[in-house]
């Protein structure tokens, strides 16, 4: 699996990540969601460099211009609910893309909240055969829900290209996906890589629960 870590360069993305992590900044849900979106828009720009292009003739009011534009048929998929702002950002940049949704969530199998399992309940996707599939999720923690979501999406066809985008990725999740996709051509884009997970499988230092910070605590 190829890994593109945007934090390896000093860009404005670093400030957006810093604000996402800031406990005081997190009190404003709108600003929190907006920074996820801004990171997503910049990731989409970086990913656009990986697409296939061909020259096309565009008729202007005065003449004809040749412009090289993408040929990929893109589907932007996400794991609801935390992934919705990130998906919206990608769809603003790839405005001809289709969208797919997976309801996959983790739950604790024990009272101490240390044993995690993943469950999927809902899937909506267009035909993926021959498409470029972008699976976007703000937090890549264990990697389990992301892999399970991808395998579920394969029931709707086999994409030609598969790209993952995560705002924050834990090294453990990266290691898991590297093994899970060792025989597949997969690229991961992330804004930062964090070193660890705590005993409840939250990314450390991370930023907390992205879904709750976007939309309020669930019960």
PDB file of C-alpha atoms in Angstrom:
ATOM      1  CA  UNK A   1       0.000   0.000   0.000  1.00  0.00           C
ATOM      2  CA  UNK A   2       1.392   3.374  -0.999  1.00  0.00           C
ATOM      3  CA  UNK A   3       1.126   6.062   1.705  1.00  0.00           C
ATOM      4  CA  UNK A   4       0.958   9.808   1.002  1.00  0.00           C
ATOM      5  CA  UNK A   5       1.394  11.694   4.295  1.00  0.00           C
ATOM      6  CA  UNK A   6       0.647  15.385   3.758  1.00  0.00           C
ATOM      7  CA  UNK A   7       2.313  16.210   7.102  1.00  0.00           C
ATOM      8  CA  UNK A   8       5.697  15.460   5.546  1.00  0.00           C
ATOM      9  CA  UNK A   9       5.479  18.926   4.004  1.00  0.00           C
ATOM     10  CA  UNK A  10       4.715  22.169   5.821  1.00  0.00           C
ATOM     11  CA  UNK A  11       1.438  23.442   4.368  1.00  0.00           C
ATOM     12  CA  UNK A  12      -1.699  25.177   5.631  1.00  0.00           C
ATOM     13  CA  UNK A  13      -3.161  21.697   6.214  1.00  0.00           C
ATOM     14  CA  UNK A  14      -1.043  21.589   9.387  1.00  0.00           C
ATOM     15  CA  UNK A  15      -3.007  24.504  10.841  1.00  0.00           C
ATOM     16  CA  UNK A  16      -6.336  22.895  10.029  1.00  0.00           C
ATOM     17  CA  UNK A  17      -5.218  19.699  11.768  1.00  0.00           C
ATOM     18  CA  UNK A  18      -3.991  21.687  14.786  1.00  0.00           C
ATOM     19  CA  UNK A  19      -7.375  23.392  15.109  1.00  0.00           C
ATOM     20  CA  UNK A  20      -9.208  20.067  14.807  1.00  0.00           C
ATOM     21  CA  UNK A  21      -7.183  18.732  17.720  1.00  0.00           C
ATOM     22  CA  UNK A  22      -7.698  21.806  19.927  1.00  0.00           C
ATOM     23  CA  UNK A  23     -10.260  21.060  22.672  1.00  0.00           C
ATOM     24  CA  UNK A  24     -11.374  24.707  22.815  1.00  0.00           C
ATOM     25  CA  UNK A  25     -11.786  24.937  19.035  1.00  0.00           C
ATOM     26  CA  UNK A  26     -13.832  21.720  19.067  1.00  0.00           C
ATOM     27  CA  UNK A  27     -16.650  23.423  20.972  1.00  0.00           C
ATOM     28  CA  UNK A  28     -17.812  25.011  17.705  1.00  0.00           C
ATOM     29  CA  UNK A  29     -19.184  22.143  15.615  1.00  0.00           C
ATOM     30  CA  UNK A  30     -19.512  24.240  12.484  1.00  0.00           C
ATOM     31  CA  UNK A  31     -15.846  25.240  12.558  1.00  0.00           C
ATOM     32  CA  UNK A  32     -14.830  21.657  13.338  1.00  0.00           C
ATOM     33  CA  UNK A  33     -16.764  20.319  10.347  1.00  0.00           C
ATOM     34  CA  UNK A  34     -15.446  23.111   8.139  1.00  0.00           C
ATOM     35  CA  UNK A  35     -11.833  22.214   8.884  1.00  0.00           C
ATOM     36  CA  UNK A  36     -12.518  18.587   7.989  1.00  0.00           C
ATOM     37  CA  UNK A  37     -13.967  19.884   4.732  1.00  0.00           C
ATOM     38  CA  UNK A  38     -10.983  22.139   4.024  1.00  0.00           C
ATOM     39  CA  UNK A  39      -8.575  19.249   4.560  1.00  0.00           C
ATOM     40  CA  UNK A  40     -10.744  17.107   2.289  1.00  0.00           C
ATOM     41  CA  UNK A  41     -10.684  19.695  -0.483  1.00  0.00           C
ATOM     42  CA  UNK A  42      -6.888  19.841  -0.352  1.00  0.00           C
ATOM     43  CA  UNK A  43      -6.614  16.052  -0.291  1.00  0.00           C
ATOM     44  CA  UNK A  44      -8.884  15.881  -3.328  1.00  0.00           C
ATOM     45  CA  UNK A  45      -6.557  18.260  -5.154  1.00  0.00           C
ATOM     46  CA  UNK A  46      -3.574  16.064  -4.326  1.00  0.00           C
ATOM     47  CA  UNK A  47      -5.442  12.938  -5.410  1.00  0.00           C
ATOM     48  CA  UNK A  48      -6.373  14.606  -8.695  1.00  0.00           C
ATOM     49  CA  UNK A  49      -2.693  14.407  -9.653  1.00  0.00           C
ATOM     50  CA  UNK A  50      -2.984  10.590  -9.650  1.00  0.00           C
ATOM     51  CA  UNK A  51      -5.879  10.405 -12.117  1.00  0.00           C
ATOM     52  CA  UNK A  52      -5.720   9.682 -15.836  1.00  0.00           C
ATOM     53  CA  UNK A  53      -6.018  12.670 -18.194  1.00  0.00           C
ATOM     54  CA  UNK A  54      -6.497  13.217 -21.898  1.00  0.00           C
ATOM     55  CA  UNK A  55      -6.691  16.376 -24.046  1.00  0.00           C
ATOM     56  CA  UNK A  56     -10.135  17.601 -25.061  1.00  0.00           C
ATOM     57  CA  UNK A  57     -11.300  20.351 -27.383  1.00  0.00           C
ATOM     58  CA  UNK A  58     -13.308  23.101 -25.663  1.00  0.00           C
ATOM     59  CA  UNK A  59     -15.152  25.673 -27.738  1.00  0.00           C
ATOM     60  CA  UNK A  60     -14.876  29.188 -26.291  1.00  0.00           C
ATOM     61  CA  UNK A  61     -16.779  32.262 -27.590  1.00  0.00           C
ATOM     62  CA  UNK A  62     -13.688  33.149 -29.642  1.00  0.00           C
ATOM     63  CA  UNK A  63     -11.930  29.929 -30.638  1.00  0.00           C
ATOM     64  CA  UNK A  64     -11.151  26.360 -29.628  1.00  0.00           C
ATOM     65  CA  UNK A  65      -8.900  25.508 -26.687  1.00  0.00           C
ATOM     66  CA  UNK A  66      -7.254  22.211 -25.817  1.00  0.00           C
ATOM     67  CA  UNK A  67      -7.578  21.258 -22.161  1.00  0.00           C
ATOM     68  CA  UNK A  68      -6.369  18.079 -20.453  1.00  0.00           C
ATOM     69  CA  UNK A  69      -9.094  16.878 -18.085  1.00  0.00           C
ATOM     70  CA  UNK A  70      -9.607  13.707 -16.000  1.00  0.00           C
ATOM     71  CA  UNK A  71     -11.027  10.583 -17.606  1.00  0.00           C
ATOM     72  CA  UNK A  72     -11.697   8.665 -14.364  1.00  0.00           C
ATOM     73  CA  UNK A  73     -15.272   7.850 -13.419  1.00  0.00           C
ATOM     74  CA  UNK A  74     -15.127   8.580  -9.706  1.00  0.00           C
ATOM     75  CA  UNK A  75     -17.239   7.282  -6.833  1.00  0.00           C
ATOM     76  CA  UNK A  76     -16.704   8.904  -3.430  1.00  0.00           C
ATOM     77  CA  UNK A  77     -17.718   6.529  -0.641  1.00  0.00           C
ATOM     78  CA  UNK A  78     -17.830   7.148   3.085  1.00  0.00           C
ATOM     79  CA  UNK A  79     -18.709   5.477   6.356  1.00  0.00           C
ATOM     80  CA  UNK A  80     -21.598   7.406   7.906  1.00  0.00           C
ATOM     81  CA  UNK A  81     -21.928   9.472  10.068  1.00  0.00           C
ATOM     82  CA  UNK A  82     -18.457  10.851  10.798  1.00  0.00           C
ATOM     83  CA  UNK A  83     -17.405  10.682   7.157  1.00  0.00           C
ATOM     84  CA  UNK A  84     -20.166  12.914   5.780  1.00  0.00           C
ATOM     85  CA  UNK A  85     -18.293  16.285   5.964  1.00  0.00           C
ATOM     86  CA  UNK A  86     -15.211  14.750   4.354  1.00  0.00           C
ATOM     87  CA  UNK A  87     -17.299  13.191   1.594  1.00  0.00           C
ATOM     88  CA  UNK A  88     -19.043  16.505   0.912  1.00  0.00           C
ATOM     89  CA  UNK A  89     -15.641  18.183   0.512  1.00  0.00           C
ATOM     90  CA  UNK A  90     -14.518  15.589  -2.029  1.00  0.00           C
ATOM     91  CA  UNK A  91     -17.785  15.903  -3.951  1.00  0.00           C
ATOM     92  CA  UNK A  92     -17.297  19.658  -4.220  1.00  0.00           C
ATOM     93  CA  UNK A  93     -13.952  19.104  -5.951  1.00  0.00           C
ATOM     94  CA  UNK A  94     -14.933  16.004  -7.939  1.00  0.00           C
ATOM     95  CA  UNK A  95     -18.293  17.478  -8.858  1.00  0.00           C
ATOM     96  CA  UNK A  96     -19.030  14.897 -11.554  1.00  0.00           C
ATOM     97  CA  UNK A  97     -18.562  12.006  -9.139  1.00  0.00           C
ATOM     98  CA  UNK A  98     -21.165   9.597  -7.806  1.00  0.00           C
ATOM     99  CA  UNK A  99     -21.470   8.828  -4.099  1.00  0.00           C
ATOM    100  CA  UNK A 100     -21.707   5.667  -2.022  1.00  0.00           C
ATOM    101  CA  UNK A 101     -22.588   5.193   1.641  1.00  0.00           C
ATOM    102  CA  UNK A 102     -21.789   2.451   4.127  1.00  0.00           C
ATOM    103  CA  UNK A 103     -23.193   2.223   7.639  1.00  0.00           C
ATOM    104  CA  UNK A 104     -20.440   0.450   9.535  1.00  0.00           C
ATOM    105  CA  UNK A 105     -19.823   0.982  13.193  1.00  0.00           C
ATOM    106  CA  UNK A 106     -17.731  -0.440  15.942  1.00  0.00           C
ATOM    107  CA  UNK A 107     -19.095  -1.621  19.258  1.00  0.00           C
ATOM    108  CA  UNK A 108     -17.543  -2.908  22.442  1.00  0.00           C
ATOM    109  CA  UNK A 109     -18.052  -6.571  23.263  1.00  0.00           C
ATOM    110  CA  UNK A 110     -17.100  -6.184  26.923  1.00  0.00           C
ATOM    111  CA  UNK A 111     -18.050  -3.927  29.835  1.00  0.00           C
ATOM    112  CA  UNK A 112     -14.524  -2.517  30.052  1.00  0.00           C
ATOM    113  CA  UNK A 113     -14.781  -1.226  26.451  1.00  0.00           C
ATOM    114  CA  UNK A 114     -11.530  -2.821  25.329  1.00  0.00           C
ATOM    115  CA  UNK A 115     -12.747  -5.546  22.919  1.00  0.00           C
ATOM    116  CA  UNK A 116     -13.980  -4.032  19.662  1.00  0.00           C
ATOM    117  CA  UNK A 117     -16.115  -5.577  16.920  1.00  0.00           C
ATOM    118  CA  UNK A 118     -17.396  -4.088  13.649  1.00  0.00           C
ATOM    119  CA  UNK A 119     -20.931  -4.330  12.230  1.00  0.00           C
ATOM    120  CA  UNK A 120     -22.378  -3.138   8.903  1.00  0.00           C
ATOM    121  CA  UNK A 121     -26.089  -2.403   8.535  1.00  0.00           C
ATOM    122  CA  UNK A 122     -26.613  -0.436   5.314  1.00  0.00           C
ATOM    123  CA  UNK A 123     -25.012  -0.006   1.914  1.00  0.00           C
ATOM    124  CA  UNK A 124     -25.946   2.226  -1.031  1.00  0.00           C
ATOM    125  CA  UNK A 125     -23.647   2.380  -4.036  1.00  0.00           C
ATOM    126  CA  UNK A 126     -23.676   2.789  -7.811  1.00  0.00           C
ATOM    127  CA  UNK A 127     -21.998   0.265 -10.100  1.00  0.00           C
ATOM    128  CA  UNK A 128     -18.280   0.260  -9.235  1.00  0.00           C
ATOM    129  CA  UNK A 129     -16.965  -1.776 -12.155  1.00  0.00           C
ATOM    130  CA  UNK A 130     -14.058   0.055 -13.781  1.00  0.00           C
ATOM    131  CA  UNK A 131     -14.517   3.119 -11.553  1.00  0.00           C
ATOM    132  CA  UNK A 132     -12.055   5.012  -9.366  1.00  0.00           C
ATOM    133  CA  UNK A 133     -13.258   4.439  -5.806  1.00  0.00           C
ATOM    134  CA  UNK A 134     -12.324   6.966  -3.139  1.00  0.00           C
ATOM    135  CA  UNK A 135     -13.164   5.725   0.355  1.00  0.00           C
ATOM    136  CA  UNK A 136     -12.941   8.693   2.737  1.00  0.00           C
ATOM    137  CA  UNK A 137     -13.115   8.601   6.528  1.00  0.00           C
ATOM    138  CA  UNK A 138     -11.797  11.223   8.995  1.00  0.00           C
ATOM    139  CA  UNK A 139     -10.255   8.694  11.394  1.00  0.00           C
ATOM    140  CA  UNK A 140      -8.313   5.561  10.484  1.00  0.00           C
ATOM    141  CA  UNK A 141      -7.905   3.841  13.851  1.00  0.00           C
ATOM    142  CA  UNK A 142      -7.756   0.025  13.738  1.00  0.00           C
ATOM    143  CA  UNK A 143      -8.566  -0.137  10.022  1.00  0.00           C
ATOM    144  CA  UNK A 144     -11.217  -2.793  10.624  1.00  0.00           C
ATOM    145  CA  UNK A 145     -14.301  -0.795   9.682  1.00  0.00           C
ATOM    146  CA  UNK A 146     -12.606   0.632   6.608  1.00  0.00           C
ATOM    147  CA  UNK A 147     -11.589  -2.773   5.283  1.00  0.00           C
ATOM    148  CA  UNK A 148     -15.041  -4.204   6.041  1.00  0.00           C
ATOM    149  CA  UNK A 149     -16.669  -1.254   4.236  1.00  0.00           C
ATOM    150  CA  UNK A 150     -14.472  -1.803   1.180  1.00  0.00           C
ATOM    151  CA  UNK A 151     -15.276  -5.516   1.053  1.00  0.00           C
ATOM    152  CA  UNK A 152     -18.975  -4.685   1.319  1.00  0.00           C
ATOM    153  CA  UNK A 153     -18.704  -2.180  -1.538  1.00  0.00           C
ATOM    154  CA  UNK A 154     -17.214  -4.893  -3.762  1.00  0.00           C
ATOM    155  CA  UNK A 155     -20.694  -6.430  -3.902  1.00  0.00           C
ATOM    156  CA  UNK A 156     -21.457  -3.571  -6.323  1.00  0.00           C
ATOM    157  CA  UNK A 157     -18.527  -4.232  -8.662  1.00  0.00           C
ATOM    158  CA  UNK A 158     -14.749  -4.158  -8.900  1.00  0.00           C
ATOM    159  CA  UNK A 159     -13.171  -0.694  -9.108  1.00  0.00           C
ATOM    160  CA  UNK A 160     -10.243  -0.078 -11.438  1.00  0.00           C
ATOM    161  CA  UNK A 161      -8.495   2.082  -8.851  1.00  0.00           C
ATOM    162  CA  UNK A 162      -8.904   2.255  -5.065  1.00  0.00           C
ATOM    163  CA  UNK A 163      -7.783   5.229  -2.959  1.00  0.00           C
ATOM    164  CA  UNK A 164      -8.280   5.791   0.780  1.00  0.00           C
ATOM    165  CA  UNK A 165      -8.341   9.241   2.392  1.00  0.00           C
ATOM    166  CA  UNK A 166      -8.180   9.802   6.150  1.00  0.00           C
ATOM    167  CA  UNK A 167      -7.590  13.038   8.034  1.00  0.00           C
ATOM    168  CA  UNK A 168      -5.796  11.269  10.900  1.00  0.00           C
ATOM    169  CA  UNK A 169      -4.369   7.754  10.604  1.00  0.00           C
ATOM    170  CA  UNK A 170      -3.012   5.622  13.426  1.00  0.00           C
ATOM    171  CA  UNK A 171       0.092   3.615  12.642  1.00  0.00           C
ATOM    172  CA  UNK A 172      -1.694   0.456  13.818  1.00  0.00           C
ATOM    173  CA  UNK A 173      -4.466   1.036  11.296  1.00  0.00           C
ATOM    174  CA  UNK A 174      -1.934   1.627   8.524  1.00  0.00           C
ATOM    175  CA  UNK A 175      -0.145  -1.611   9.433  1.00  0.00           C
ATOM    176  CA  UNK A 176      -3.451  -3.494   9.395  1.00  0.00           C
ATOM    177  CA  UNK A 177      -4.454  -2.169   5.970  1.00  0.00           C
ATOM    178  CA  UNK A 178      -0.978  -2.785   4.554  1.00  0.00           C
ATOM    179  CA  UNK A 179      -1.440  -6.482   5.355  1.00  0.00           C
ATOM    180  CA  UNK A 180      -5.093  -6.555   4.312  1.00  0.00           C
ATOM    181  CA  UNK A 181      -4.297  -5.045   0.899  1.00  0.00           C
ATOM    182  CA  UNK A 182      -0.841  -6.535   0.377  1.00  0.00           C
ATOM    183  CA  UNK A 183      -1.874  -8.020  -2.977  1.00  0.00           C
ATOM    184  CA  UNK A 184      -3.872  -4.997  -4.145  1.00  0.00           C
ATOM    185  CA  UNK A 185      -2.888  -1.623  -5.617  1.00  0.00           C
ATOM    186  CA  UNK A 186      -4.107   0.786  -2.947  1.00  0.00           C
ATOM    187  CA  UNK A 187      -3.013   4.322  -2.029  1.00  0.00           C
ATOM    188  CA  UNK A 188      -3.682   5.981   1.325  1.00  0.00           C
ATOM    189  CA  UNK A 189      -3.708   9.778   1.669  1.00  0.00           C
ATOM    190  CA  UNK A 190      -3.618  11.187   5.188  1.00  0.00           C
ATOM    191  CA  UNK A 191      -3.040  14.595   6.747  1.00  0.00           C
ATOM    192  CA  UNK A 192      -1.094  13.163   9.686  1.00  0.00           C
ATOM    193  CA  UNK A 193      -0.027   9.824  11.174  1.00  0.00           C
ATOM    194  CA  UNK A 194      -0.406   9.340  14.936  1.00  0.00           C
ATOM    195  CA  UNK A 195       1.632   6.733  16.808  1.00  0.00           C
ATOM    196  CA  UNK A 196      -0.819   4.845  18.989  1.00  0.00           C
ATOM    197  CA  UNK A 197      -4.288   3.721  20.030  1.00  0.00           C
ATOM    198  CA  UNK A 198      -5.451   3.701  23.649  1.00  0.00           C
ATOM    199  CA  UNK A 199      -7.102   0.696  25.307  1.00  0.00           C
ATOM    200  CA  UNK A 200     -10.487   1.807  23.913  1.00  0.00           C
ATOM    201  CA  UNK A 201      -9.065   1.940  20.366  1.00  0.00           C
ATOM    202  CA  UNK A 202      -9.135   5.724  20.076  1.00  0.00           C
ATOM    203  CA  UNK A 203      -6.261   7.392  18.216  1.00  0.00           C
ATOM    204  CA  UNK A 204      -3.693   9.105  20.475  1.00  0.00           C
ATOM    205  CA  UNK A 205      -3.135  12.046  20.443  1.00  0.00           C
ATOM    206  CA  UNK A 206      -5.962  12.078  17.867  1.00  0.00           C
ATOM    207  CA  UNK A 207      -8.820  14.435  18.502  1.00  0.00           C
ATOM    208  CA  UNK A 208     -11.592  12.403  20.151  1.00  0.00           C
ATOM    209  CA  UNK A 209     -14.736  11.038  18.497  1.00  0.00           C
ATOM    210  CA  UNK A 210     -15.062  12.784  15.120  1.00  0.00           C
ATOM    211  CA  UNK A 211     -18.743  11.900  14.719  1.00  0.00           C
ATOM    212  CA  UNK A 212     -19.675  13.299  18.129  1.00  0.00           C
ATOM    213  CA  UNK A 213     -17.628  16.444  17.526  1.00  0.00           C
ATOM    214  CA  UNK A 214     -19.339  16.986  14.159  1.00  0.00           C
ATOM    215  CA  UNK A 215     -22.922  16.272  15.204  1.00  0.00           C
ATOM    216  CA  UNK A 216     -23.225  15.869  18.978  1.00  0.00           C
ATOM    217  CA  UNK A 217     -22.905  12.932  21.310  1.00  0.00           C
ATOM    218  CA  UNK A 218     -24.909   9.828  20.450  1.00  0.00           C
ATOM    219  CA  UNK A 219     -26.783   7.758  23.032  1.00  0.00           C
TER     220      UNK A 219
END
